[in-house]
Short mmCIF file of C-alpha atoms in Angstrom, two decimals:
data_model
loop_
_atom_site.label_atom_id
_atom_site.label_comp_id
_atom_site.label_asym_id
_atom_site.label_seq_id
_atom_site.Cartn_x
_atom_site.Cartn_y
_atom_site.Cartn_z
CA MET A 1132 0.00 0.00 0.00
CA ARG A 1133 1.22 3.52 -0.78
CA LEU A 1134 0.10 6.66 1.02
CA GLU A 1135 0.99 10.17 -0.11
CA VAL A 1136 0.62 13.57 1.54
CA ALA A 1137 1.27 16.59 -0.68
CA ASP A 1138 1.55 20.28 0.17
CA THR A 1139 2.22 23.54 -1.64
CA GLY A 1140 4.68 24.87 0.92
CA ILE A 1141 8.24 26.15 0.67
CA GLY A 1142 9.66 22.90 -0.70
CA ILE A 1143 12.94 21.18 0.18
CA ALA A 1144 16.28 21.54 -1.59
CA PRO A 1145 17.82 18.28 -2.94
CA GLU A 1146 20.88 18.53 -0.69
CA ALA A 1147 18.65 18.70 2.41
CA ARG A 1148 16.52 15.64 1.67
CA ALA A 1149 19.15 13.03 2.57
CA GLN A 1150 19.25 14.14 6.21
CA LEU A 1151 15.58 15.07 6.53
CA PHE A 1152 14.61 11.82 8.27
CA GLN A 1153 17.37 12.10 10.89
CA PRO A 1154 16.52 13.25 14.45
CA PHE A 1155 16.73 16.99 15.16
CA VAL A 1156 17.27 17.83 11.48
CA GLN A 1157 15.14 20.30 9.55
CA ALA A 1158 15.62 21.48 6.00
CA ASP A 1159 16.32 25.04 7.14
CA GLY A 1160 17.40 26.32 10.53
CA THR A 1161 14.74 29.02 10.37
CA ILE A 1162 11.88 26.52 10.03
CA ALA A 1163 11.51 25.88 13.77
CA ARG A 1164 11.41 29.60 14.45
CA ARG A 1165 8.92 30.33 11.66
CA TYR A 1166 6.73 27.24 11.68
CA GLY A 1167 7.46 25.44 14.97
CA GLY A 1168 8.31 21.79 15.49
CA THR A 1169 11.03 19.80 17.22
CA GLY A 1170 12.64 18.09 14.25
CA LEU A 1171 11.61 14.64 15.54
CA GLY A 1172 8.45 13.94 13.55
CA LEU A 1173 9.99 12.53 10.37
CA ALA A 1174 12.56 10.50 12.29
CA ILE A 1175 9.73 8.86 14.23
CA CYS A 1176 7.84 8.24 10.99
CA ARG A 1177 10.91 6.57 9.48
CA GLN A 1178 11.26 4.27 12.50
CA MET A 1179 7.58 3.34 12.32
CA ALA A 1180 7.88 2.65 8.59
CA GLU A 1181 10.84 0.35 9.19
CA LEU A 1182 8.95 -1.52 11.91
CA MET A 1183 6.26 -2.23 9.32
CA GLN A 1184 8.87 -3.41 6.79
CA GLY A 1185 8.07 -0.34 4.73
CA GLU A 1186 9.76 2.69 3.23
CA ILE A 1187 9.24 6.43 3.56
CA GLY A 1188 10.50 9.21 1.33
CA VAL A 1189 9.88 12.64 -0.15
CA ASP A 1190 9.70 14.21 -3.60
CA SER A 1191 10.06 17.97 -3.52
CA GLU A 1192 10.75 21.07 -5.57
CA PRO A 1193 11.81 24.29 -3.79
CA GLY A 1194 9.14 26.94 -3.98
CA LYS A 1195 6.45 24.54 -5.22
CA GLY A 1196 5.91 22.06 -2.40
CA SER A 1197 6.59 18.50 -1.33
CA THR A 1198 5.03 15.06 -1.53
CA PHE A 1199 5.86 12.71 1.34
CA TRP A 1200 5.12 9.07 0.65
CA PHE A 1201 4.97 5.87 2.66
CA GLU A 1202 4.87 2.32 1.30
CA PHE A 1203 4.37 -0.89 3.25
CA PRO A 1204 3.45 -4.49 2.41
CA CYS A 1205 0.05 -5.78 3.45
CA GLU A 1206 -2.10 -8.81 2.72
CA ILE A 1207 -5.52 -8.64 1.15
CA ALA A 1208 -8.18 -9.39 3.76
CA ARG A 1209 -9.80 -12.78 3.27
CA GLY A 1210 -12.67 -12.37 5.72
CA PRO A 1211 -16.17 -11.14 4.82
CA THR A 1212 -16.64 -7.41 4.33
CA LEU A 1213 -19.09 -5.47 6.47
CA ASP A 1214 -21.75 -5.62 3.74
CA GLU A 1215 -21.25 -9.36 3.27
CA ALA A 1216 -21.42 -10.03 6.99
CA GLY A 1217 -24.54 -7.89 7.34
CA GLU A 1218 -25.54 -5.57 10.16
CA ALA A 1219 -27.96 -5.80 13.02
CA GLU A 1220 -31.42 -4.58 12.10
CA ALA A 1221 -32.09 -0.98 13.07
CA PRO A 1222 -34.18 -0.73 16.25
CA GLU A 1223 -37.77 0.43 16.32
CA TYR A 1224 -38.57 3.23 18.73
CA GLY A 1225 -40.37 6.52 18.66
CA LEU A 1226 -37.48 9.00 19.02
CA ARG A 1227 -36.93 10.12 15.46
CA ARG A 1228 -35.92 13.81 15.52
CA ILE A 1229 -32.60 14.19 17.31
CA LEU A 1230 -30.48 17.26 18.06
CA VAL A 1231 -26.73 16.67 18.29
CA ALA A 1232 -24.77 19.30 20.24
CA GLU A 1233 -21.09 18.67 19.48
CA ASP A 1234 -18.28 21.11 18.63
CA ASN A 1235 -15.86 18.63 17.03
CA ARG A 1236 -16.47 18.28 13.28
CA ILE A 1237 -15.29 14.65 13.10
CA ASN A 1238 -17.54 13.65 16.00
CA GLN A 1239 -20.44 15.47 14.34
CA LEU A 1240 -19.99 13.39 11.19
CA VAL A 1241 -19.61 10.12 13.08
CA VAL A 1242 -22.70 10.55 15.26
CA THR A 1243 -24.79 11.87 12.38
CA ALA A 1244 -23.83 8.90 10.19
CA ILE A 1245 -24.81 6.44 12.92
CA LEU A 1246 -28.15 8.12 13.60
CA GLN A 1247 -29.11 8.62 9.96
CA ARG A 1248 -28.33 4.98 9.23
CA ASP A 1249 -30.94 4.09 11.86
CA GLY A 1250 -33.52 6.35 10.23
CA HIS A 1251 -33.35 9.41 12.49
CA HIS A 1252 -33.64 13.01 11.35
CA VAL A 1253 -30.57 14.82 12.71
CA ASP A 1254 -29.79 18.49 13.30
CA VAL A 1255 -26.34 19.56 14.53
CA VAL A 1256 -25.22 22.55 16.60
CA ALA A 1257 -21.72 23.37 17.82
CA ASP A 1258 -22.18 24.65 21.38
CA GLY A 1259 -24.54 24.76 24.33
CA GLN A 1260 -26.06 28.15 23.55
CA GLU A 1261 -27.01 26.95 20.08
CA ALA A 1262 -28.54 23.82 21.63
CA VAL A 1263 -30.78 25.87 23.93
CA ALA A 1264 -31.87 28.05 21.02
CA ALA A 1265 -32.52 25.01 18.82
CA VAL A 1266 -34.90 23.27 21.23
CA LEU A 1267 -36.90 26.50 21.43
CA ARG A 1268 -37.19 26.69 17.64
CA ALA A 1269 -38.16 23.10 16.84
CA PRO A 1270 -39.62 20.07 18.62
CA TYR A 1271 -36.98 17.39 19.23
CA ASP A 1272 -37.48 13.91 20.61
CA LEU A 1273 -33.96 13.71 22.04
CA VAL A 1274 -30.77 15.73 22.53
CA LEU A 1275 -27.29 14.19 22.38
CA MET A 1276 -25.18 16.68 24.32
CA ASP A 1277 -21.40 16.83 24.32
CA VAL A 1278 -20.14 17.65 27.80
CA GLN A 1279 -17.22 19.91 26.83
CA MET A 1280 -18.10 22.67 24.34
CA PRO A 1281 -17.17 26.34 23.88
CA GLU A 1282 -19.45 29.23 24.88
CA MET A 1283 -21.65 26.99 27.06
CA ASP A 1284 -20.81 23.42 28.06
CA GLY A 1285 -23.21 20.49 28.05
CA PRO A 1286 -24.23 20.48 31.73
CA SER A 1287 -24.84 24.26 31.66
CA ALA A 1288 -26.95 23.95 28.52
CA THR A 1289 -28.91 21.11 30.10
CA ARG A 1290 -29.64 23.17 33.21
CA ALA A 1291 -30.84 26.01 30.97
CA ILE A 1292 -33.14 23.68 29.02
CA ARG A 1293 -34.60 22.28 32.25
CA LYS A 1294 -35.68 25.83 33.17
CA LEU A 1295 -37.52 26.48 29.91
CA PRO A 1296 -41.32 26.68 29.87
CA GLY A 1297 -43.56 24.07 28.32
CA SER A 1298 -42.99 20.47 27.35
CA VAL A 1299 -39.42 21.09 26.16
CA VAL A 1300 -38.33 20.93 29.78
CA THR A 1301 -38.85 17.15 29.76
CA ILE A 1302 -36.91 16.38 26.58
CA PRO A 1303 -34.50 13.44 27.12
CA ILE A 1304 -30.85 14.55 27.10
CA ILE A 1305 -27.98 12.08 26.76
CA ALA A 1306 -24.45 13.22 27.56
CA MET A 1307 -21.58 12.27 25.26
CA THR A 1308 -18.30 12.24 27.16
CA PRO A 1309 -14.89 10.57 27.44
CA ASN A 1310 -14.96 11.17 31.20
CA ALA A 1311 -15.59 8.16 33.42
CA MET A 1312 -14.11 9.34 36.70
CA PRO A 1313 -15.95 8.69 39.97
CA GLY A 1314 -18.67 11.28 40.37
CA ASP A 1315 -18.98 12.14 36.67
CA ARG A 1316 -22.22 10.20 36.23
CA GLU A 1317 -23.73 11.81 39.30
CA SER A 1318 -22.75 15.31 38.13
CA TYR A 1319 -24.39 14.75 34.73
CA LEU A 1320 -27.59 13.47 36.31
CA ALA A 1321 -27.55 16.35 38.78
CA ALA A 1322 -27.38 18.77 35.84
CA GLY A 1323 -30.57 17.24 34.47
CA MET A 1324 -29.16 14.78 31.94
CA ASN A 1325 -30.96 11.46 31.69
CA ASP A 1326 -28.13 9.18 30.59
CA TYR A 1327 -24.66 9.21 29.09
CA VAL A 1328 -22.56 7.34 26.56
CA GLY A 1329 -18.80 7.19 26.43
CA LYS A 1330 -16.48 8.36 23.69
CA PRO A 1331 -15.44 7.04 21.28
CA ILE A 1332 -19.07 6.47 20.39
CA ASP A 1333 -20.08 2.82 20.12
CA ARG A 1334 -23.09 2.35 17.85
CA VAL A 1335 -24.61 -0.45 19.91
CA LYS A 1336 -24.31 1.44 23.20
CA LEU A 1337 -25.70 4.59 21.60
CA ARG A 1338 -28.70 2.60 20.36
CA GLN A 1339 -29.20 1.19 23.84
CA ALA A 1340 -29.13 4.66 25.41
CA ILE A 1341 -31.62 5.98 22.84
CA ALA A 1342 -33.88 2.98 23.45
CA ARG A 1343 -33.78 3.66 27.19
CA ALA A 1344 -34.64 7.29 26.55
CA ALA A 1345 -37.56 6.25 24.35
CA GLY A 1346 -38.82 3.89 27.02
CA ALA A 1347 -38.46 6.51 29.73
CA ALA A 1348 -40.24 9.11 27.63
CA SER A 1349 -43.19 6.80 26.99
CA ALA A 1350 -43.35 5.75 30.64
CA GLY A 1351 -42.83 9.24 32.04
CA ALA A 1352 -39.57 8.29 33.77
CA ASP A 1353 -36.60 10.63 33.85
CA GLU A 1354 -33.62 8.66 35.09
CA PRO A 1355 -32.76 5.52 33.11
CA GLU A 1356 -29.75 3.43 33.83
CA ALA A 1357 -26.57 5.02 32.51
CA THR A 1358 -24.14 3.43 30.09
CA THR A 1359 -20.71 3.18 31.67
CA ALA A 1360 -17.91 4.70 29.61
CA PRO A 1361 -14.54 2.91 29.63
CA ALA A 1362 -12.27 4.35 32.31
CA VAL A 1363 -9.07 3.58 30.44
CA PRO A 1364 -8.21 2.84 26.81
CA SER A 1365 -8.86 -0.80 25.98
CA ALA A 1366 -9.25 -3.19 23.08
CA ALA A 1367 -12.96 -2.45 23.17
CA SER A 1368 -12.22 1.27 22.90
CA ALA A 1369 -9.99 0.68 19.91
CA GLU A 1370 -12.66 -1.45 18.25
CA ALA A 1371 -15.23 1.27 18.90
CA ALA A 1372 -12.90 3.87 17.40
CA GLY A 1373 -12.64 1.71 14.30
CA ARG A 1374 -16.40 1.64 14.01
CA ASP A 1375 -16.46 5.42 14.40
CA PHE A 1376 -14.07 5.87 11.49
CA ALA A 1377 -16.03 3.36 9.41
CA ALA A 1378 -19.14 5.44 10.01
CA LEU A 1379 -17.22 8.63 9.23
CA PHE A 1380 -15.88 7.28 5.96
CA ALA A 1381 -19.38 6.13 5.03
CA ALA A 1382 -20.68 9.64 5.75
CA LEU A 1383 -17.94 11.28 3.71
CA ASP A 1384 -18.46 8.83 0.87
CA THR A 1385 -22.17 9.61 0.64
CA ALA A 1386 -21.99 13.34 1.42
CA PRO A 1387 -22.85 15.65 -1.51
CA ALA A 1388 -19.98 17.61 -3.02
CA ALA A 1389 -19.56 21.12 -1.63
#
């Protein structure tokens, strides 16, 4: 497999390329002052390439830019693809219009792809203030609220929503957070959130949380059992991250051209 990354930067002179992948070497002594960096990045990349029995190199022309490339051997997968293996059937529940409050663009795409695949209508906002304004403008069945956002964080936005007049005050709100320290769950529930899911987002656990919210909404309950986020990175976390990127790539592949 060959990967290439090209830029239109200052380029690299031929005499500088031979030493470019050595530690603490940059093509020009002024680069660190002008652009930052420690001079270690390419040396680390070279070591990683060698560990994978691969090669790394650069093609460049001063004043026009550079193309860094990486090649490594890999076997063609023999197992079934995702489409061949099939997916679990999308669940049936009444929460169909969902507001996602998330400031990170990648996370927005991942969560939106998961929800749309299950048939939900999704609107996205980037901070807590926008979330409060959104629930006043339109009726939502559920809010997925990132905990850490600019302007107004998730718990603050939730407290503001719980003070609004009318039926919007009872809208189910699920926190999305990487935090799993003791007391985090209690603080989210105290802020008025109904449940929470850990990051990276796992599609199955997100479905379970939405199903609990749907059941609570129909029964009039307001405190379903929370999904426990992983406290430390694990194999399960890595697998979930892979599913996130699969969902992201699917979203990017089907997104209309700008």
